[in-house]
XYZ file of C-alpha atoms in Angstrom:
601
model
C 0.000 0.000 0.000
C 1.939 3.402 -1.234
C 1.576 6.789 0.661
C -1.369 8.011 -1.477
C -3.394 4.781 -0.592
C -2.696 5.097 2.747
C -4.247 8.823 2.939
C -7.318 7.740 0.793
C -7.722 4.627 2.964
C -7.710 6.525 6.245
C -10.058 8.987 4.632
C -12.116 6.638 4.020
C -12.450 5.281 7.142
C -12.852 8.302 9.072
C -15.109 10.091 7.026
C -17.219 7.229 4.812
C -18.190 7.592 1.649
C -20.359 10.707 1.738
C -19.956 12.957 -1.625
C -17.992 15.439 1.071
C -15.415 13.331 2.102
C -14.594 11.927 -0.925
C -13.986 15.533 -2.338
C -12.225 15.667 1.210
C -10.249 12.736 0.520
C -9.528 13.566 -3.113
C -8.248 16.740 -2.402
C -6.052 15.135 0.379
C -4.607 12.555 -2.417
C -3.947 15.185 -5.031
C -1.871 17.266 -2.858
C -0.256 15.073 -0.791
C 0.979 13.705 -4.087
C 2.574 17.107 -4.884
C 4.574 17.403 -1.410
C 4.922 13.102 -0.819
C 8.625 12.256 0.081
C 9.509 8.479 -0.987
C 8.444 7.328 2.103
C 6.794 3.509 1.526
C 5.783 3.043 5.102
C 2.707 2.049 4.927
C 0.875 2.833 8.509
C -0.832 5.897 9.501
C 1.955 6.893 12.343
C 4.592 7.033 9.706
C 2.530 8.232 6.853
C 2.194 11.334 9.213
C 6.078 11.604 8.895
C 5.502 11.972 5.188
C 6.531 16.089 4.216
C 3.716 17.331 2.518
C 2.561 20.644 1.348
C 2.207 23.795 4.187
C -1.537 24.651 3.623
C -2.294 28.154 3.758
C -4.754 29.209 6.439
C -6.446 32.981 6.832
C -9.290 33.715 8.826
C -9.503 29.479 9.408
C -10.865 29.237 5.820
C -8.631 27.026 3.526
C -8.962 29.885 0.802
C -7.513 28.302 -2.535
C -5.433 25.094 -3.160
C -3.089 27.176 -5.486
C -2.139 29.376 -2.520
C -0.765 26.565 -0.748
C 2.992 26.994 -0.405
C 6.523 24.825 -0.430
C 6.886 22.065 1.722
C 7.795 21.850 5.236
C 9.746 18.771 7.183
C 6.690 18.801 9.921
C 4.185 15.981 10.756
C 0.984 15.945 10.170
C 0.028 19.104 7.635
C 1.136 22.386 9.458
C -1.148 25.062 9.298
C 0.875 28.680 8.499
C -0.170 31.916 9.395
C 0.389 33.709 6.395
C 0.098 37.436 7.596
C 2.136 36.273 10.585
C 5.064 34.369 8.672
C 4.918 31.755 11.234
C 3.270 28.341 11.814
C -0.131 28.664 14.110
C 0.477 24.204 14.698
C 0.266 20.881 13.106
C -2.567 18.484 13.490
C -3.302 15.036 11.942
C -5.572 14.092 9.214
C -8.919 13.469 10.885
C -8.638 17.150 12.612
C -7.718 18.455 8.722
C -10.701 16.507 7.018
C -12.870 17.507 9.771
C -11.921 21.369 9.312
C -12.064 20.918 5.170
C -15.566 19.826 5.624
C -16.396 22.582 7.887
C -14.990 25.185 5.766
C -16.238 24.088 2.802
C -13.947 25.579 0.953
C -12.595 22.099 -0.564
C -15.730 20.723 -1.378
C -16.026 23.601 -4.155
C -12.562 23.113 -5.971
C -13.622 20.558 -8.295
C -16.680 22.227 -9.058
C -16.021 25.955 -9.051
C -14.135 26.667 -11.733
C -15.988 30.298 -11.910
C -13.040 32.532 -11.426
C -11.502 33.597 -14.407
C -13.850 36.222 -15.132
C -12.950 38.238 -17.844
C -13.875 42.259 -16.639
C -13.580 45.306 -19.091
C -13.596 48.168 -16.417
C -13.474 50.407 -19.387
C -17.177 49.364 -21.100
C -20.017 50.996 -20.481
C -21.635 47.847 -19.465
C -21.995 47.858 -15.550
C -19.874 45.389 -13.853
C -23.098 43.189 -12.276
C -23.962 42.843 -15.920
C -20.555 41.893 -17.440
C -20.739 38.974 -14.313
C -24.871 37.789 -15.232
C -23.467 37.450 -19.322
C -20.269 35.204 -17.622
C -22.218 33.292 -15.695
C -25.213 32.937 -18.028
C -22.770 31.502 -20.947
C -21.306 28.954 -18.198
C -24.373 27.731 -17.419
C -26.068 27.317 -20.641
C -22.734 25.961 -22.341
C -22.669 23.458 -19.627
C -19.304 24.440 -17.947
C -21.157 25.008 -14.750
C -22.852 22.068 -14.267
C -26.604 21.858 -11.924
C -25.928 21.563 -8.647
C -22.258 23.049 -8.995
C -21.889 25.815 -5.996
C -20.681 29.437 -7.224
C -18.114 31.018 -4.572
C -19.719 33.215 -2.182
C -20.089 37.120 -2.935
C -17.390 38.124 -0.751
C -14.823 35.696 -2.044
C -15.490 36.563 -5.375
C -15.529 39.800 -4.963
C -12.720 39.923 -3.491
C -10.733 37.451 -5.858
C -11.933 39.988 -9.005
C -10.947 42.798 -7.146
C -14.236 44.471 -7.518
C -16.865 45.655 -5.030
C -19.412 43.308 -3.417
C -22.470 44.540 -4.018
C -21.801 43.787 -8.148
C -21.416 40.360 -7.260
C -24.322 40.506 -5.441
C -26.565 42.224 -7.721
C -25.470 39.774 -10.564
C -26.242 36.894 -8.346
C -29.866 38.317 -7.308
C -30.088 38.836 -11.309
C -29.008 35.171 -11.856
C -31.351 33.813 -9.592
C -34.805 35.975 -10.640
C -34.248 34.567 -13.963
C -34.068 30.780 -12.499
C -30.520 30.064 -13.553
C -28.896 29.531 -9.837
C -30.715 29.489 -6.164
C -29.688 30.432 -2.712
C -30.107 28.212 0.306
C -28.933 30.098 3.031
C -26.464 27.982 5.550
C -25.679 26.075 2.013
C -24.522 28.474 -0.443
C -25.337 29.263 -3.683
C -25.859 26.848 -6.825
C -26.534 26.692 -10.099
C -30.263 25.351 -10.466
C -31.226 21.738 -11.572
C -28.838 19.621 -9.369
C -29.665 17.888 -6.102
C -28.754 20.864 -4.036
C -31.496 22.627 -5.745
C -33.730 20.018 -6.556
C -36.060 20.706 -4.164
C -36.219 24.750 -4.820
C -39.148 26.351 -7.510
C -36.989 29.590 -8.607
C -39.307 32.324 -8.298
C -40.578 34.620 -11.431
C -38.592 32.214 -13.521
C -38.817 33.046 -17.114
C -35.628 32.012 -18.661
C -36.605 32.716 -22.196
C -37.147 36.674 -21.860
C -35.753 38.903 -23.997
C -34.218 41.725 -20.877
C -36.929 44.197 -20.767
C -36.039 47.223 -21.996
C -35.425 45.469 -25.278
C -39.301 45.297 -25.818
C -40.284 48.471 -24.255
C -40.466 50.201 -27.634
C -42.765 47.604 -28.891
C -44.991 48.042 -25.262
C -45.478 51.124 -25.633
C -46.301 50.829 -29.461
C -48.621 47.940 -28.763
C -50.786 50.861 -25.669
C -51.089 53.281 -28.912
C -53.008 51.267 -30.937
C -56.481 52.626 -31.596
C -59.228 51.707 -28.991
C -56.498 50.865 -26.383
C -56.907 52.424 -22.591
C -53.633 52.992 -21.959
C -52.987 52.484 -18.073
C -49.269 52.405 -18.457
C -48.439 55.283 -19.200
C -46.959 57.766 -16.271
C -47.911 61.264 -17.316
C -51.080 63.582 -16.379
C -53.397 64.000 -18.440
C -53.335 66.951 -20.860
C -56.719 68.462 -20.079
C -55.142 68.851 -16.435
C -52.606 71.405 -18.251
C -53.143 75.079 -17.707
C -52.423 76.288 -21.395
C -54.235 79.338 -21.277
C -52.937 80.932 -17.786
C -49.239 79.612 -19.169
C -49.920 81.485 -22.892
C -50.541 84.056 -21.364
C -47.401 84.336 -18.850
C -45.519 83.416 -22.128
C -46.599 86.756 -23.778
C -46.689 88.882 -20.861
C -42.721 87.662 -20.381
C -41.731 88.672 -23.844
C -43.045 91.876 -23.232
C -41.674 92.726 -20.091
C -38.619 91.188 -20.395
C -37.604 90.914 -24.544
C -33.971 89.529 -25.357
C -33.136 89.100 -21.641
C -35.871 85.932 -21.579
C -34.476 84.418 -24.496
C -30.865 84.921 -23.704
C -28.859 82.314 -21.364
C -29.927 82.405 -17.649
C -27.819 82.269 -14.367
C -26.912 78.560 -13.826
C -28.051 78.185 -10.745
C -31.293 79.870 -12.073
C -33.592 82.180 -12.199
C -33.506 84.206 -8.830
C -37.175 85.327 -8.610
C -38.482 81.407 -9.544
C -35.798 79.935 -7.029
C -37.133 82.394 -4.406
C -40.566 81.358 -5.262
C -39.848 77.698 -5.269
C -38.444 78.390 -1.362
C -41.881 80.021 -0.822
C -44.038 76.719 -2.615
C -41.690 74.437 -0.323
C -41.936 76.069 3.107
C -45.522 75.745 2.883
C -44.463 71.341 3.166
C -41.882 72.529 6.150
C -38.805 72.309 4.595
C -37.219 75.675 5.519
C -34.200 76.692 3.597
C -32.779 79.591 1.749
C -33.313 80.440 -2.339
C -29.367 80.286 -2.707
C -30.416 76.320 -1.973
C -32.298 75.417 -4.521
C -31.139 74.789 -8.139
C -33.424 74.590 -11.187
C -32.871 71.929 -13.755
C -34.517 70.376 -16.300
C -37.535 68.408 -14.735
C -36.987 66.192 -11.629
C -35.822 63.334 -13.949
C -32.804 65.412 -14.792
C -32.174 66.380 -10.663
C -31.791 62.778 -10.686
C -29.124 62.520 -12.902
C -27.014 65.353 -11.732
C -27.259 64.289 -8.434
C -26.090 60.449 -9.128
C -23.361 62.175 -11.720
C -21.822 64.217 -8.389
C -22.437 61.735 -5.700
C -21.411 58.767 -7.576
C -18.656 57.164 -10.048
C -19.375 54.254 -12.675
C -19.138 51.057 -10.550
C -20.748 52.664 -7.445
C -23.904 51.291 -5.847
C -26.953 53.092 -5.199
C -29.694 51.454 -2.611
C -33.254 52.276 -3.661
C -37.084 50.757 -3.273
C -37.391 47.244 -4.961
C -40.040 48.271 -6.837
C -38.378 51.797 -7.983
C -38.931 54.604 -10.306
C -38.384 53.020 -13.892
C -36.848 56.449 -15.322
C -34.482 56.224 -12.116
C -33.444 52.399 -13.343
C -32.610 54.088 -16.748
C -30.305 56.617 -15.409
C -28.342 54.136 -13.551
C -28.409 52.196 -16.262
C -26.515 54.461 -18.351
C -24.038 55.964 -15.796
C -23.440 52.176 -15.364
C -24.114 52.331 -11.243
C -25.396 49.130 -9.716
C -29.426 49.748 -8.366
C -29.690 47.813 -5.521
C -33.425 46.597 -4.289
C -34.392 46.769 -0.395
C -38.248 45.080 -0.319
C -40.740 47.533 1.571
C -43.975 46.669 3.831
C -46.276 48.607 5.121
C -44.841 51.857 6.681
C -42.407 52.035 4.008
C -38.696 50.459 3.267
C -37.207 47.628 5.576
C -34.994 49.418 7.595
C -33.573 46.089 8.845
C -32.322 45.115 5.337
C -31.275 48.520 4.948
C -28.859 48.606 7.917
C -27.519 45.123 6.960
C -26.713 46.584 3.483
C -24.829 49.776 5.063
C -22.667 47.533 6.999
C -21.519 44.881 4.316
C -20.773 47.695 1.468
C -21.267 51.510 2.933
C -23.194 53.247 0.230
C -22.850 56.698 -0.826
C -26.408 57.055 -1.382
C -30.166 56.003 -0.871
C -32.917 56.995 -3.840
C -35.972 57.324 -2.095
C -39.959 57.948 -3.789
C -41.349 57.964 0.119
C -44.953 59.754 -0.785
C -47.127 58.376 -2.946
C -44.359 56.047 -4.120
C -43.904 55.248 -7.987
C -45.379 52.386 -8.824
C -47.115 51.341 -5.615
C -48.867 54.603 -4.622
C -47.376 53.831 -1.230
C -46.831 56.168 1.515
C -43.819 56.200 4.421
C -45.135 56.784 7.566
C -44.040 59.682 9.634
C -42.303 57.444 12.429
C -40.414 55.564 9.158
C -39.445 58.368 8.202
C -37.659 60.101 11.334
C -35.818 56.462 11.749
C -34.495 56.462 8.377
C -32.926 59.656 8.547
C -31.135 58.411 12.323
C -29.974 55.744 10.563
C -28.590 57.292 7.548
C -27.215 59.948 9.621
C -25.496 56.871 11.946
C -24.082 55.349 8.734
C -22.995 58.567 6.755
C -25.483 57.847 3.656
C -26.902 60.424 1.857
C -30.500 60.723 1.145
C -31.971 61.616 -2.782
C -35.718 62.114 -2.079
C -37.892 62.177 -5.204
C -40.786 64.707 -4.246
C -42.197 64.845 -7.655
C -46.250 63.620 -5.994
C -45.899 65.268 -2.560
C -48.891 67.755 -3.281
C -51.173 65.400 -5.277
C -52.470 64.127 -1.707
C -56.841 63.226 -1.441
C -58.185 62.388 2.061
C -55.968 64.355 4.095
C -52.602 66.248 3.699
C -49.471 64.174 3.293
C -46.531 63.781 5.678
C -43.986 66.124 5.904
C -41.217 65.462 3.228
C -37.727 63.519 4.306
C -35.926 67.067 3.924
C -38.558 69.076 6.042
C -36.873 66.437 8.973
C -33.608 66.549 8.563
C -31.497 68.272 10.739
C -28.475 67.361 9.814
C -28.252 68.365 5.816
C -28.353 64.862 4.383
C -31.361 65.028 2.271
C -30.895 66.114 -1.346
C -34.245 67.339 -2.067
C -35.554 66.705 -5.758
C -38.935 67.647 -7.249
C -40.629 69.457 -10.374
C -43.750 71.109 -11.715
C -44.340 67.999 -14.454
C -46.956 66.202 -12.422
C -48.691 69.326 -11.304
C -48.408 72.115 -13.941
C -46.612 71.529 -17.180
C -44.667 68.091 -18.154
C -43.681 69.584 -21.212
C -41.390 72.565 -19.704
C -39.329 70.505 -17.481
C -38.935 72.871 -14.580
C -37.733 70.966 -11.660
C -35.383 71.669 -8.492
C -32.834 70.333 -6.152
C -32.688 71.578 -2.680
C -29.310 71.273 -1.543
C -26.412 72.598 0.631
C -22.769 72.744 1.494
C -20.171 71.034 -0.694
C -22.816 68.292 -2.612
C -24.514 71.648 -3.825
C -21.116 72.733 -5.556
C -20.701 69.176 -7.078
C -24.344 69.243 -8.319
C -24.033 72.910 -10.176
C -21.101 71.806 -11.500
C -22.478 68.983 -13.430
C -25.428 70.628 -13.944
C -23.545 73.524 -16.126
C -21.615 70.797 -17.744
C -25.082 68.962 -19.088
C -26.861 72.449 -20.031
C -25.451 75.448 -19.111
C -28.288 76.671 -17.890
C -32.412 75.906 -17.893
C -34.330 78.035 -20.840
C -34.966 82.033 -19.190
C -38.400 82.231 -20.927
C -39.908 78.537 -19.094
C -38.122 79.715 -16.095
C -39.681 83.617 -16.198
C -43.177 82.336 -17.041
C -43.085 79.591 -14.509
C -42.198 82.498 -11.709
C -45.193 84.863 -13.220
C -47.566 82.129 -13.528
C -46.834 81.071 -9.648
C -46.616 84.935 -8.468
C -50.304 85.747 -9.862
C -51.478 82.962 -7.298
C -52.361 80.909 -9.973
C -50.829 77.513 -8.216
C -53.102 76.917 -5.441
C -56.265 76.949 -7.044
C -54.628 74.482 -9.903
C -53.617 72.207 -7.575
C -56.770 71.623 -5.950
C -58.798 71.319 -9.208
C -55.767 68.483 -10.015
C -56.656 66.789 -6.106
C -60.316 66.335 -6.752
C -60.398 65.092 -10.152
C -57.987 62.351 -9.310
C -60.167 61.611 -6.124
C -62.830 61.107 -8.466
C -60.850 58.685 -10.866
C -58.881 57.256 -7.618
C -62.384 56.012 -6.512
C -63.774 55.375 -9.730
C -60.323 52.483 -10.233
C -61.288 51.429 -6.600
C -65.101 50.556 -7.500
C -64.349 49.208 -10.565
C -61.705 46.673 -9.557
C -64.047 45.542 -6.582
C -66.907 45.356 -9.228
C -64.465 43.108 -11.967
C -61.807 41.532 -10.512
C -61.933 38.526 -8.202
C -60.845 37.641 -4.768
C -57.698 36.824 -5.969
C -56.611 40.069 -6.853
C -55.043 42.044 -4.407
C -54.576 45.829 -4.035
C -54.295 48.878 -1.440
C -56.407 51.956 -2.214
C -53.621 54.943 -2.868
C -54.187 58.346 -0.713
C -52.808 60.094 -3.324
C -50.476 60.135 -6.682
C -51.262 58.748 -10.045
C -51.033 54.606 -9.422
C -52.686 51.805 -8.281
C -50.631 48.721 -7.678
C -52.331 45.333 -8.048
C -51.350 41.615 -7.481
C -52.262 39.367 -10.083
C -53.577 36.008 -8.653
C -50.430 33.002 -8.274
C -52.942 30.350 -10.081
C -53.071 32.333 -13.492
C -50.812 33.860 -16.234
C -47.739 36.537 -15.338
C -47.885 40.179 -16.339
C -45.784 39.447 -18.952
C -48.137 36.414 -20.281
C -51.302 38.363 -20.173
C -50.343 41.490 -21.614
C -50.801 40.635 -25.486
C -54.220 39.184 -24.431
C -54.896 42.373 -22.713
C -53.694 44.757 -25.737
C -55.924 42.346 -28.066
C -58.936 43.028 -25.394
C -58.772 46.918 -25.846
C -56.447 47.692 -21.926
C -52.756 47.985 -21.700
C -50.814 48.485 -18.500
C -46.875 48.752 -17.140
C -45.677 45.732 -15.889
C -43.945 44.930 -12.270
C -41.077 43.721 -13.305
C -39.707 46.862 -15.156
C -39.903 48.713 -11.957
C -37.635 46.196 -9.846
C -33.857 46.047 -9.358
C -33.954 42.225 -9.895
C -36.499 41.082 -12.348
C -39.385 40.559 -9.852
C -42.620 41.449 -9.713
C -44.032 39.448 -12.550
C -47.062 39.358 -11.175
C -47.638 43.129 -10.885
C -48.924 45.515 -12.931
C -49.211 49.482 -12.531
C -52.509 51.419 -13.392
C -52.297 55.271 -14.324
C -55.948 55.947 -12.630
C -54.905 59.588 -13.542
C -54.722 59.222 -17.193
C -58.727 58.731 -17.936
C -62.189 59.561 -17.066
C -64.311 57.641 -14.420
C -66.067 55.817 -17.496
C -62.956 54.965 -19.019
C -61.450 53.879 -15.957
C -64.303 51.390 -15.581
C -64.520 50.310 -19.021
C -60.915 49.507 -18.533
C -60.845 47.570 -15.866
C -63.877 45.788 -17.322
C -61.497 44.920 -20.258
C -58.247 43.766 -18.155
C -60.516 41.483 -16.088
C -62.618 39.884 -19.567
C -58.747 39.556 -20.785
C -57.626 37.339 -17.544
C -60.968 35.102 -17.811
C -60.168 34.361 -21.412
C -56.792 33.462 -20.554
C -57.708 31.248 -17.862
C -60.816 29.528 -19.400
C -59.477 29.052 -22.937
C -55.323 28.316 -21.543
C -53.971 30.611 -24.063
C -50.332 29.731 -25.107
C -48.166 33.154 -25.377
C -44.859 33.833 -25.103
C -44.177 36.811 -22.552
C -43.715 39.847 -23.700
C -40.989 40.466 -21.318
C-alpha cells in the first residue's frame, strides 16, 4: 500500500463515503501527491512523517489550493499563518478533514471553476452585468454544471478585485431569472442539481428577452387605436393650464424681450428659485433660495445628483419596486441599483442597515410619498428612523418629491428634507406632475459642498435651464395661480382614484389584491399566483382593448411578474371602468381558454 493509498484509505475510514469526504479525501490525495517524500511506510503513524505541502490558512478558511505553499519537514500538515510568517500548529488528518468539511472551501474546488472572469472596467456595461453574461454563458454551455456551488459574494468579490455589491446584484439577477438558487447555511448553486432540486426559482422566465429590449414595442402595442392605456406615467393633458401659461408666455416677452431668451444664471432664475423656497416652506422644509437649483424636470435632478455623488461602478440602494426612469439613469451611468423590499410603513430598515454595513453606500434613492409604482406612503415614524440611521451610517438621502402635493383624504406627511437636521437630504422635485410636463422645470434643494458638485455637473449637461420657461413659470406662480390648480388636479384624481377602486371591486376577483392609494397617479395590483404573469397576459390584454406597465420593469432584480401598474390619472371615471372591465374579460379568457403566449418580457 503506497503513501497516497494510505491517505485515501484513512479517509475513508474516518469520514465514509459521503460525496464530502470523498472531495475531502480527493483533495487530500492530489496534494499530498505534490509534497509526498519516498516514504513507503505504509501505517498511519509514519505516513504522518511523510513532508507534505504547508496549507495556507487565513481567517480558518482554507482559501484556494493554489495558494498553498513549499513544503515543510513537519508531521501531520502544518497550518501557516500567512500574515504572521509563522506556523499557528500541526494536526493530523482526521482534525484536517474535519476542518475541510467545515470550511467548505474544498468541497467547491472541483466544481467551481468560476473565477476567471474576464472584466472590461473600461465598457459601459456595468460590472453586475458583465458577471450575469459570464455566468449565463457557463451555465447554458454546460461548464457550470446543476448543482455546482458558485463562490460566495465576498470571495469573489474579493478574488476579481471588484466591489461586493456587483457580485451581489449579478447573483440576485441570476437567480430571478431561475438560472442559480440560494439556500442560506448552504450556499449558492446553479439550479437543476440535487442541491437545488427541491427549490421552484421564483418569477422564472428564462426565455425573456431583458426588458427594456421590448419596451419600444410596449409602448407601441398601448397606442393602438381603442387601447386604454394604463401604463403610461404622465397627467393628463386636459389637467394642463395652457391658457394661464400662454398668457405668462406673452406677458414675459413683453416685459422682459432679449433678456428671456438669452442664457440664464446657472443656478437659475432668482425670482423662480425664491418662489420655489416660498411653494416648499408651505411642506416645512425651511431653507434659503441660494439652496435650490433649477434643472430640467426632476428626472434630470436625478441625474445630476447620481453624476456628483457617484462614479461608474458605485452602488446606489433604492425601493425594490423603484422609479423606472431612475433604473434608466443608472443604467446608463453604469451604477449598480440595488433593491431593499418595503412593507407597510415604508422600506425595511432592517435590510437597509444590513446593506450599510456589508458595502457603505454613498447614497439612498428614495420615492417615500405616494411612491412610484405602488402609490405607497412612508409613515411619519419611518421616516424620522431612516434619517437616524442614515445619519449613523454617513449615507446620503436623494428624495424624489415629484407627488408630494397630489395628496386626497388628508394632507401628506412632511417630506424627508422638512426632517432633517443634519443636511443629508438632497431634495428633488418638479412642476411635471402638477403644472406643465412639457417645460421641465424641476429643483434640487441642496447645501454645502454636494450643492457645488451638483451645479457643477449641472452647467456641464446644459449650461443653464431656458430664461423664458423659467420667467413664465415664476409669473404664472406669483399671480397665485398655483393653489387653485392644484386643488382642481386633487379632486379630479379623487374622483378617478375612486372610480379604479369601484371598478376593480366590481371586476376583478378575490384573488386580486390591491391597497387603495391616498394620493399620486397609481394603483398597484397583485395578479392572482394560479393564473398567467404580467408578462403572459399582456398581449391578451392589448388584443382586449387595456394595456398596463408591468412589475417587473420597476424592480432592481427582475421581480414582480405578477404586478402591474394602473395610471388611474390618465382617464375619465367611465374609461377607468370600461378599462378595468377589459383587463378582467382579458384574464378570464386566458384562464378559461389556456392561451399559449410567449411573454412579452
Amino acid at each position: 500500500m503506497n503513501s497516497i493509498s494510505c491517505w485515501e484509505s484513512l479517509a475513508k475510514n474516518w469520514c465514509g463515503e459521503s460525496s464530502a469526504c470523498c472531495k475531502a479525501r480527493s483533495f487530500i490525495s492530489d496534494y499530498s501527491m505534490t509534497g509526498a517524500t519516498s516514504s513507503t511506510s505504509t501505517t498511519p503513524g509514519s505516513m504522518l512523517q511523510t513532508n507534505i505541502n504547508i496549507c495556507t490558512v487565513s481567517s480558518s478558511v482554507i482559501r484556494r489550493v493554489p495558494s498553498l505553499v513549499h513544503s515543510s519537514s513537519r508531521s501531520g500538515l502544518l497550518f501557516f499563518n500567512k500574515s504572521l510568517q509563522k506556523p499557528i500548529g500541526s494536526i493530523g488528518l482526521d482534525m484536517v478533514l474535519s476542518f475541510c468539511y467545515a470550511s467548505s472551501m474544498v468541497l467547491q474546488l472541483s466544481d467551481t471553476l468560476t473565477t476567471d472572469i474576464p472584466l472590461d472596467r473600461d465598457s459601459e456595461e456595468p460590472i453586475y452585468q458583465q458577471l450575469i453574461r459570464h455566468f449565463q454563458y457557463q451555465i447554458s454551455s454546460g461548464r457550470l454544471q446543476p448543482g455546482t456551488r458558485l463562490p460566495p459574494s465576498r470571495d469573489l468579490a474579493r478574488e476579481l478585485g471588484i466591489g461586493r455589491i456587483s457580485v451581489v446584484s449579478a447573483y440576485n439577477e441570476l437567480q430571478s431569472k431561475g438560472l442559480i438558487s440560494a439556500h442560506p447555511g448552504r450556499g449558492t448553486f446553479v439550479s437543476g442539481g440535487e442541491q437545488t432540486r427541491k427549490v421552484t426559482p421564483k418569477n422564472h422566465h428564462q426565455s425573456q428577452p431583458a426588458p427594456h429590449q421590448n419596451m419600444r414595442e410596449i409602448l407601441r402595442l398601448a397606442q393602438k387605436p381603442g387601447v386604454i392605456a394604463f401604463n403610461c406615467g404622465a397627467p393628463p393633458d386636459e389637467f394642463l393650464p395652457v391658457e394661464a401659461f400662454r398668457s405668462a408666455l406673452d406677458t414675459v416677452l413683453h416685459r422682459d424681450g432679449a433678456a428671456a431668451i438669452t442664457y440664464e444664471d446657472p443656478e437659475g432664475y432668482m425670482p423662480l428659485r425664491t418662489a420655489v423656497r416660498d411653494f416648499i416652506t408651505s411642506q416645512g422644509i425651511d431653507t434659503r433660495a441660494e439652496n435650490i437649483l433649477i434643472t430640467g424636470g426632476a428626472q434630470q435632478a436625478l441625474d445630476v445628483v447620481l453624476q456628483a455623488m457617484l462614479a461608474p461602478g458605485d452602488a446606489v440602494i433604492t425601493t425594490s419596486p423603484t422609479y423606472l426612469g431612475f433604473l434608466d439613469i443608472a443604467h446608463v451611468r453604469r451604477i449598480t441599483p440595488v433593491g431593499i423590499p418595503m412593507n407597510n410603513e415604508g422600506i425595511c430598515l432592517d435590510t437597509l442597515e444590513d446593506l450599510l454595513i456589508d458595502y457603505h453606500p454613498k447614497l439612498l434613492y428614495i420615492n417615500p410619498t405616494f411612491h412610484n409604482p405602488t402609490g405607497s406612503t412612508m409613515s411619519i415614524h419611518r421616516r424620522r428612523q431612516l434619517l437616524r440611521l442614515a445619519q449613523q451610517y454617513d449615507l446620503m438621502i436623494l428624495e424624489d418629491a415629484v407627488y408630494q402635493e397630489l395628496h386626497f383624504d388628508e394632507p401628506a406627511p412632511p417630506p424627508l428634507k422638512a426632517l432633517d437636521e443634519a443636511g443629508i437630504v438632497l431634495h428633488a422635485s418638479s412642476f411635471s406632475k402638477i403644472l406643465l410636463p412639457g417645460t421641465r422645470i424641476g429643483y434640487i434643494v441642496t447645501e454645502g459642498y454636494a450643492r457645488d458638485r451638483i451645479l457643477r455637473v449641472k452647467q456641464a449637461a446644459d449650461i443653464c435651464s431656458p430664461a423664458l420657461i423659467q420667467r413664465a413659470v415664476h409669473l404664472y406662480m406669483k399671480r397665485g395661480n398655483l393653489p387653485g390648480h392644484l386643488d382642481r388636479i386633487r379632486h379630479v384624481l379623487r374622483d378617478r382614484r375612486d372610480a379604479a377602486v369601484e371598478a376593480a371591486r366590481k371586476y376583478l376577483s378575490d384573488e386580486w389584491a390591491w391597497k387603495v392609494p391616498k394620493g399620486g397617479l397609481y394603483m398597484w395590483l397583485e395578479l392572482p399566483a394560479s393564473g398567467p404573469t404580467a408578462a403572459e397576459l399582456y398581449m391578451n390584454a392589448i388584443d382586449y382593448g387595456v394595456a398596463y406597465a408591468m412589475g417587473t420593469l420597476f424592480h432592481t432584480n427582475g421581480e414582480g411578474a405578477r404586478h402591474i401598474r394602473i395610471n388611474f390619472g390618465s382617464y375619465p371615471p367611465e374609461k377607468i371602468r370600461e378599462g378595468f372591465r377589459r383587463l378582467s374579460a382579458a384574464w378570464e379568457d386566458f384562464q378559461i381558454n389556456n392561451i399559449q403566449r410567449r411573454p412579452i418580457l
